[in-house]
Tab-separated table of C-alpha atoms and ligand atoms in Angstrom:
chain	number	residue	atom	x	y	z
N	1280	MET	CA	114.049	165.597	90.314
N	1281	PRO	CA	116.120	162.683	88.284
N	1282	ALA	CA	114.352	160.358	87.252
N	1283	ILE	CA	115.144	156.791	89.797
N	1284	ASP	CA	116.880	153.766	87.823
N	1285	LEU	CA	119.039	151.233	89.834
N	1286	LYS	CA	119.737	149.047	86.338
N	1287	GLY	CA	123.132	147.514	86.423
N	1288	ARG	CA	124.674	149.281	88.787
N	1289	ASP	CA	125.889	147.803	91.698
N	1290	PHE	CA	125.409	147.663	95.370
N	1291	VAL	CA	128.024	147.590	97.565
N	1292	ARG	CA	127.828	150.270	99.888
N	1293	LEU	CA	125.154	152.146	101.045
N	1294	SER	CA	126.673	154.960	99.142
N	1295	ASP	CA	125.989	153.594	96.002
N	1296	PHE	CA	122.722	154.766	95.864
N	1297	SER	CA	121.634	158.950	96.718
N	1298	ALA	CA	119.320	159.486	99.414
N	1299	GLU	CA	116.430	159.789	96.553
N	1300	GLU	CA	117.653	156.464	95.242
N	1301	ILE	CA	117.599	154.684	99.423
N	1302	ASP	CA	114.155	156.643	99.382
N	1303	SER	CA	113.242	154.756	96.465
N	1304	ILE	CA	113.663	151.446	97.369
N	1305	LEU	CA	112.195	152.072	101.307
N	1306	ASN	CA	108.255	153.103	100.126
N	1307	LEU	CA	108.963	150.018	97.435
N	1308	ALA	CA	110.528	147.671	100.739
N	1309	PHE	CA	107.725	148.972	103.227
N	1310	GLU	CA	104.472	148.376	99.378
N	1311	MET	CA	106.487	144.995	99.831
N	1312	LYS	CA	105.719	144.817	103.764
N	1313	ARG	CA	101.720	145.780	103.381
N	1314	GLU	CA	100.131	144.336	100.412
N	1315	GLN	CA	100.048	140.703	99.940
N	1316	ARG	CA	100.248	140.586	95.659
N	1317	GLN	CA	102.998	139.325	93.381
N	1318	TRP	CA	106.356	141.268	92.309
N	1319	SER	CA	107.456	138.966	89.527
N	1320	LEU	CA	110.854	139.031	88.141
N	1321	LYS	CA	109.983	136.091	86.400
N	1322	GLY	CA	112.962	134.520	84.029
N	1323	LYS	CA	115.243	136.605	86.152
N	1324	THR	CA	118.397	134.354	88.224
N	1325	VAL	CA	120.441	135.365	91.189
N	1326	ILE	CA	123.491	133.536	91.915
N	1327	LEU	CA	125.282	134.456	96.038
N	1328	LEU	CA	128.508	133.177	96.674
N	1329	PHE	CA	128.724	132.677	100.171
N	1330	PHE	CA	132.523	133.087	101.340
N	1331	ASN	CA	130.918	132.647	105.115
N	1332	SER	CA	127.983	131.482	107.451
N	1333	SER	CA	125.155	133.119	107.166
N	1334	LEU	CA	121.428	131.839	108.736
N	1335	ARG	CA	119.435	135.793	107.699
N	1336	THR	CA	120.943	136.927	104.601
N	1337	ARG	CA	120.912	133.686	103.297
N	1338	THR	CA	117.658	132.262	103.859
N	1339	SER	CA	116.242	135.772	103.636
N	1340	MET	CA	117.520	136.300	99.541
N	1341	GLU	CA	116.815	132.914	99.064
N	1342	ILE	CA	113.354	133.380	99.971
N	1343	GLY	CA	112.887	136.650	99.089
N	1344	VAL	CA	113.963	135.569	95.277
N	1345	ALA	CA	111.369	132.989	95.795
N	1346	GLN	CA	108.835	135.469	96.468
N	1347	LEU	CA	109.450	137.261	93.756
N	1348	ASP	CA	108.707	134.045	91.049
N	1349	ALA	CA	112.737	134.172	90.553
N	1350	ASN	CA	115.321	132.163	90.685
N	1351	ALA	CA	117.927	131.755	93.003
N	1352	VAL	CA	121.459	129.621	93.242
N	1353	VAL	CA	123.310	129.769	95.606
N	1354	LEU	CA	127.336	128.735	96.406
N	1355	ASN	CA	129.387	128.283	99.186
N	1356	VAL	CA	132.109	128.587	98.177
N	1357	GLY	CA	135.469	125.793	98.895
N	1358	GLN	CA	132.121	123.398	98.965
N	1359	ASP	CA	129.690	124.044	96.272
N	1360	ALA	CA	132.030	126.419	94.326
N	1361	TRP	CA	135.524	126.101	94.011
N	1362	ASN	CA	138.123	128.122	95.965
N	1363	LEU	CA	138.706	131.814	94.366
N	1364	GLU	CA	141.543	133.068	94.798
N	1365	TRP	CA	141.892	136.870	93.888
N	1366	ARG	CA	145.196	138.691	94.088
N	1367	GLU	CA	146.170	139.178	90.734
N	1368	GLY	CA	149.196	138.077	88.705
N	1369	VAL	CA	150.110	134.737	91.367
N	1370	VAL	CA	151.060	131.449	90.112
N	1371	MET	CA	148.210	129.879	91.509
N	1372	ASP	CA	149.465	126.098	92.735
N	1373	GLY	CA	148.496	127.195	96.336
N	1374	ASP	CA	144.557	125.438	97.193
N	1375	SER	CA	142.353	127.959	94.916
N	1376	PRO	CA	141.922	126.518	91.333
N	1377	GLU	CA	140.207	129.050	89.989
N	1378	HIS	CA	140.413	133.064	89.682
N	1379	ILE	CA	138.100	135.136	90.449
N	1380	LYS	CA	138.687	136.966	87.167
N	1381	ASP	CA	137.689	134.060	85.215
N	1382	ALA	CA	134.630	132.950	87.784
N	1383	ALA	CA	133.110	136.139	87.977
N	1384	LYS	CA	133.308	136.246	83.859
N	1385	VAL	CA	131.266	133.053	83.717
N	1386	LEU	CA	128.952	133.989	86.564
N	1387	SER	CA	128.123	137.337	84.539
N	1388	ARG	CA	126.989	134.406	82.025
N	1389	TYR	CA	124.273	133.270	84.072
N	1390	GLY	CA	123.099	135.542	86.257
N	1391	ASP	CA	121.320	138.228	86.389
N	1392	ILE	CA	123.322	139.698	89.902
N	1393	ILE	CA	125.740	138.400	91.630
N	1394	ALA	CA	125.515	138.966	95.370
N	1395	VAL	CA	128.815	138.214	97.209
N	1396	ARG	CA	129.632	137.649	100.962
N	1397	SER	CA	133.066	137.549	102.117
N	1398	PHE	CA	134.118	138.409	105.412
N	1399	PRO	CA	137.508	140.231	106.097
N	1400	LYS	CA	140.663	138.472	107.350
N	1401	LEU	CA	141.329	140.528	109.932
N	1402	LYS	CA	144.883	140.359	109.982
N	1403	ASP	CA	145.890	142.863	107.624
N	1404	TYR	CA	144.016	146.290	108.042
N	1405	LYS	CA	145.793	147.677	104.568
N	1406	GLU	CA	144.585	144.666	102.671
N	1407	ASP	CA	141.043	144.607	104.378
N	1408	SER	CA	140.077	147.644	103.879
N	1409	GLU	CA	140.535	147.442	100.382
N	1410	ASP	CA	138.214	144.966	100.357
N	1411	PRO	CA	140.256	142.478	98.198
N	1412	ILE	CA	137.329	140.102	97.355
N	1413	LEU	CA	134.878	142.483	95.999
N	1414	SER	CA	136.367	144.596	94.249
N	1415	SER	CA	137.018	141.358	92.021
N	1416	PHE	CA	134.389	140.964	91.666
N	1417	VAL	CA	133.411	144.300	90.887
N	1418	ARG	CA	136.249	144.695	88.685
N	1419	TYR	CA	135.646	141.508	86.434
N	1420	ALA	CA	131.588	140.962	86.196
N	1421	THR	CA	129.570	142.055	84.371
N	1422	ALA	CA	126.681	141.971	86.073
N	1423	PRO	CA	125.032	143.317	88.588
N	1424	ILE	CA	127.230	142.935	92.255
N	1425	ILE	CA	125.347	143.128	95.582
N	1426	ASN	CA	128.044	142.682	98.851
N	1427	LEU	CA	125.910	140.550	100.971
N	1428	GLU	CA	128.240	141.647	104.405
N	1429	SER	CA	132.384	142.565	103.194
N	1430	ALA	CA	135.353	143.765	104.557
N	1431	VAL	CA	133.937	147.612	104.739
N	1432	GLU	CA	130.063	147.435	104.603
N	1433	HIS	CA	127.129	145.135	104.908
N	1434	PRO	CA	124.934	148.036	102.690
N	1435	CYS	CA	121.607	145.281	102.878
N	1436	GLN	CA	121.814	145.195	106.330
N	1437	GLY	CA	121.829	148.920	106.356
N	1438	LEU	CA	118.845	149.174	104.665
N	1439	ALA	CA	116.777	146.881	106.600
N	1440	ASP	CA	117.999	148.630	109.365
N	1441	LEU	CA	117.318	152.813	108.275
N	1442	MET	CA	113.565	150.214	107.549
N	1443	THR	CA	113.035	149.519	111.322
N	1444	LEU	CA	114.263	153.305	112.300
N	1445	ARG	CA	111.777	154.200	110.286
N	1446	GLU	CA	108.498	151.753	111.547
N	1447	VAL	CA	110.260	152.587	114.662
N	1448	PHE	CA	109.647	156.163	115.016
N	1449	ASN	CA	107.240	156.345	112.511
N	1450	HIS	CA	108.928	157.346	109.598
N	1451	THR	CA	109.907	160.106	111.276
N	1452	THR	CA	113.567	160.015	112.003
N	1453	ARG	CA	114.969	163.078	112.029
N	1454	ARG	CA	116.863	164.228	114.854
N	1455	LYS	CA	115.859	161.244	117.016
N	1456	LYS	CA	119.099	160.232	119.445
N	1457	VAL	CA	120.333	157.257	118.403
N	1458	VAL	CA	123.173	155.440	119.851
N	1459	LEU	CA	125.478	152.868	117.972
N	1460	SER	CA	127.340	151.119	121.172
N	1461	TRP	CA	130.356	148.425	121.006
N	1462	ALA	CA	129.755	145.699	123.024
N	1463	PRO	CA	131.287	142.875	124.095
N	1464	HIS	CA	132.101	139.844	122.599
N	1465	VAL	CA	134.227	136.400	122.624
N	1466	LYS	CA	136.430	137.369	119.161
N	1467	PRO	CA	137.172	140.470	117.625
N	1468	LEU	CA	134.741	141.085	114.817
N	1469	PRO	CA	134.023	142.777	111.709
N	1470	LEU	CA	133.205	146.532	110.899
N	1471	ALA	CA	131.043	146.342	108.264
N	1472	VAL	CA	127.970	145.991	110.501
N	1473	PRO	CA	128.426	149.433	112.276
N	1474	HIS	CA	129.901	151.078	109.615
N	1475	SER	CA	126.947	150.120	107.654
N	1476	PHE	CA	124.007	151.277	110.305
N	1477	ALA	CA	126.028	154.216	111.119
N	1478	LEU	CA	124.913	155.416	107.494
N	1479	ALA	CA	122.159	154.446	107.769
N	1480	ALA	CA	121.207	156.441	110.718
N	1481	ALA	CA	123.090	159.164	108.914
N	1482	LEU	CA	120.501	159.040	105.695
N	1483	GLY	CA	117.673	159.120	108.375
N	1484	GLY	CA	119.114	162.415	110.321
N	1485	CYS	CA	119.237	161.187	113.031
N	1486	ASP	CA	121.915	162.308	116.060
N	1487	LEU	CA	123.684	159.811	116.125
N	1488	THR	CA	126.290	158.571	119.439
N	1489	ILE	CA	128.824	156.648	118.147
N	1490	ALA	CA	129.383	154.852	121.952
N	1491	CYS	CA	132.954	153.513	122.219
N	1492	PRO	CA	136.327	152.786	124.547
N	1493	GLU	CA	139.571	154.459	122.478
N	1494	HIS	CA	140.697	152.506	120.419
N	1495	PHE	CA	137.575	151.616	118.539
N	1496	ASP	CA	136.678	153.890	116.656
N	1497	LEU	CA	134.576	153.524	113.053
N	1498	ALA	CA	137.262	153.863	109.847
N	1499	PRO	CA	137.382	157.913	109.326
N	1500	GLU	CA	137.145	157.906	105.876
N	1501	VAL	CA	132.959	155.967	106.794
N	1502	MET	CA	132.664	159.041	109.405
N	1503	ALA	CA	133.640	161.284	107.606
N	1504	GLN	CA	130.744	160.034	104.623
N	1505	ALA	CA	128.340	159.558	108.055
N	1506	GLU	CA	128.991	163.016	109.147
N	1507	ALA	CA	127.726	164.859	105.865
N	1508	ILE	CA	124.908	162.318	105.185
N	1509	ALA	CA	123.745	163.666	108.891
N	1510	LYS	CA	124.925	167.637	107.769
N	1511	LYS	CA	122.913	167.544	105.202
N	1512	GLY	CA	119.881	165.167	106.412
N	1513	GLY	CA	119.711	167.572	109.867
N	1514	GLY	CA	121.514	165.726	111.917
N	1515	ASN	CA	124.737	164.865	113.153
N	1516	VAL	CA	127.121	161.950	114.576
N	1517	ARG	CA	129.582	162.721	117.617
N	1518	VAL	CA	131.281	160.390	119.210
N	1519	GLU	CA	131.081	159.452	122.951
N	1520	ARG	CA	133.955	157.146	125.414
N	1521	ASP	CA	131.498	156.552	128.275
N	1522	GLN	CA	128.584	154.404	127.228
N	1523	ASP	CA	126.658	155.393	130.356
N	1524	LYS	CA	126.473	159.196	129.750
N	1525	ALA	CA	125.680	158.265	125.425
N	1526	PHE	CA	122.227	156.237	127.141
N	1527	ALA	CA	120.680	158.874	128.568
N	1528	GLY	CA	117.408	159.959	126.850
N	1529	ALA	CA	118.633	157.856	123.954
N	1530	GLU	CA	115.378	156.780	121.831
N	1531	VAL	CA	117.331	153.493	120.235
N	1532	ILE	CA	119.908	151.535	121.335
N	1533	TYR	CA	121.902	149.412	119.034
N	1534	ALA	CA	124.724	147.014	120.015
N	1535	LYS	CA	127.330	145.388	118.444
N	1536	SER	CA	130.848	144.442	118.755
N	1537	TRP	CA	133.335	145.162	116.564
N	1538	CYS	CA	137.595	145.646	116.406
N	1539	SER	CA	140.045	147.541	117.445
N	1540	ARG	CA	141.924	149.050	114.571
N	1541	HIS	CA	144.593	150.131	117.053
N	1542	PHE	CA	144.977	146.468	117.761
N	1543	TYR	CA	144.151	145.295	114.229
N	1544	GLY	CA	145.494	141.080	113.615
N	1545	ASN	CA	147.057	140.708	116.746
N	1546	PRO	CA	144.076	139.310	118.942
N	1547	LYS	CA	146.271	138.740	121.686
N	1548	ALA	CA	146.870	142.649	122.750
N	1549	GLU	CA	142.734	143.854	121.718
N	1550	PHE	CA	141.692	141.294	124.838
N	1551	GLU	CA	144.481	142.688	127.239
N	1552	TYR	CA	143.145	145.586	126.725
N	1553	ARG	CA	139.990	144.621	126.038
N	1554	ALA	CA	140.387	143.205	129.905
N	1555	LYS	CA	141.427	147.160	131.400
N	1556	LEU	CA	137.578	147.888	130.514
N	1557	PRO	CA	134.261	148.512	132.344
N	1558	SER	CA	131.812	145.653	130.565
N	1559	TRP	CA	130.496	147.043	127.984
N	1560	THR	CA	127.639	143.988	128.380
N	1561	VAL	CA	124.272	145.685	127.503
N	1562	THR	CA	121.435	145.768	130.779
N	1563	GLU	CA	118.598	145.763	132.345
N	1564	GLN	CA	119.899	149.022	134.010
N	1565	LYS	CA	121.932	150.228	131.218
N	1566	MET	CA	118.921	150.592	129.082
N	1567	ALA	CA	116.666	152.118	132.122
N	1568	ARG	CA	118.755	154.974	131.662
N	1569	THR	CA	117.132	156.225	128.508
N	1570	SER	CA	113.904	156.810	127.175
N	1571	ARG	CA	112.732	153.573	126.758
N	1572	ALA	CA	114.471	152.865	123.604
N	1573	LYS	CA	114.665	150.330	121.521
N	1574	PHE	CA	116.994	148.130	120.927
N	1575	MET	CA	118.551	147.067	117.651
N	1576	HIS	CA	121.460	144.554	117.093
N	1577	CYS	CA	121.371	143.083	113.942
N	1578	LEU	CA	121.675	139.340	114.905
N	1579	PRO	CA	123.650	136.756	115.080
N	1580	ILE	CA	124.285	138.372	119.196
N	1581	ARG	CA	125.503	136.263	122.232
N	1582	ARG	CA	123.568	136.411	125.179
N	1583	ASN	CA	124.538	137.264	128.350
N	1584	VAL	CA	128.223	138.656	126.632
N	1585	VAL	CA	126.843	141.605	124.373
N	1586	ALA	CA	123.372	141.636	125.808
N	1587	THR	CA	121.943	140.652	128.662
N	1588	ASP	CA	118.654	138.247	127.790
N	1589	GLY	CA	116.450	140.913	129.756
N	1590	VAL	CA	117.548	143.263	127.390
N	1591	LEU	CA	116.770	140.955	124.543
N	1592	ASP	CA	113.434	138.996	125.794
N	1593	ASP	CA	111.946	143.039	126.551
N	1594	GLU	CA	108.767	144.303	124.445
N	1595	ASP	CA	111.896	146.975	123.644
N	1596	CYS	CA	113.855	144.206	121.687
N	1597	VAL	CA	112.532	144.707	118.394
N	1598	VAL	CA	115.821	143.006	116.654
N	1599	TYR	CA	113.678	140.385	114.881
N	1600	GLN	CA	111.534	143.202	113.267
N	1601	GLN	CA	114.737	144.204	112.062
N	1602	ALA	CA	115.654	140.851	110.674
N	1603	GLU	CA	112.165	140.156	109.501
N	1604	ASN	CA	112.869	143.834	106.965
N	1605	ARG	CA	116.036	141.822	105.632
N	1606	LEU	CA	113.652	140.056	103.006
N	1607	HIS	CA	111.085	142.881	102.664
N	1608	ALA	CA	114.212	145.138	102.305
N	1609	GLN	CA	116.052	142.853	99.504
N	1610	LYS	CA	112.935	141.821	97.725
N	1611	ALA	CA	112.871	145.828	96.907
N	1612	LEU	CA	116.107	146.006	96.448
N	1613	LEU	CA	116.000	143.313	93.923
N	1614	PHE	CA	113.179	144.353	92.147
N	1615	LYS	CA	114.521	148.145	91.185
N	1616	MET	CA	118.029	146.412	90.131
N	1617	LEU	CA	116.377	144.579	87.565
N	1618	ASP	CA	113.314	145.468	86.683
N	1619	GLY	CA	113.377	149.378	87.890
O	1225	CP	N1	122.911	139.768	109.845
O	1225	CP	C1	122.500	138.957	109.341
O	1225	CP	O1	123.823	139.177	108.837
O	1225	CP	O2	123.266	137.760	109.392
O	1225	CP	P1	123.958	135.952	109.197
O	1225	CP	O3	125.294	136.362	109.372
O	1225	CP	O4	123.588	135.441	110.290
O	1225	CP	O5	123.550	136.302	107.700
């Protein structure tokens, strides 16, 4: 087997790393979670650039970097740092005084890793699916890039989710019945988390059911990737339109709301369509159809919209364990990318 070497590489999609490389990160993450000893990245600097709000990603990255004895520099774009332009060749006479081309090259001279959060605008699917901000950083930075959630994926969440699945199933995730269920929300949300979770469950070799109404399918290229990965790991991926059927016998329910690619950029039409759907909120009654499934969600969650208080406050809810695993998984990722 080739040696695992993640130094100098970007982590923009879960598939940037092989199954063996993901395994090596998670093995270290479990070691870090178990053992109270010090792993040192002394002298290294991680730049965390946020185009959007965050609670977990920002705190888990900043605390993780501190626990590794390295330095974190956090910049909120448009507040601490200039608004950044990403379009090529434009006359920059708008409200962005700096281009990513320049910012990425400058930050690469200061930091050992640049980590970027940049949500989609949810107006133009083609533009969002090209992940323009993150792609510009990848193109122009000479330092490695970590995706802290972009338009297309949230691979750090995916790592923590796979770690949590392994804990839930005592490290034997193959053929476990895992359901990714679409859920309602007050606004259309990005596809990044469900994309990364589908890939994470596929990496675990789970039997993944994606329960969602018509017009809410994930991106076909992500589905194709998840199917190929699952097949390799002994699992499979299928889509189910009936939430009740999907929940029957499930061992994990991962709830998440995401927007419709069919109505992309047209929230009014999406909500008119959603109004005709039965309720997709995850309730105690629906959870009772499962095989005492664990409940997962990336957080933040709108209580009694996505899932009821009863589901979230139940002992089978593992959302805080999932959130904690962000810290361990990202520390292991940083250590592998910077030290090996
Ligand atoms: N799950 C997650 O990424 O949380 P934040 O948006 O709070 O960072």
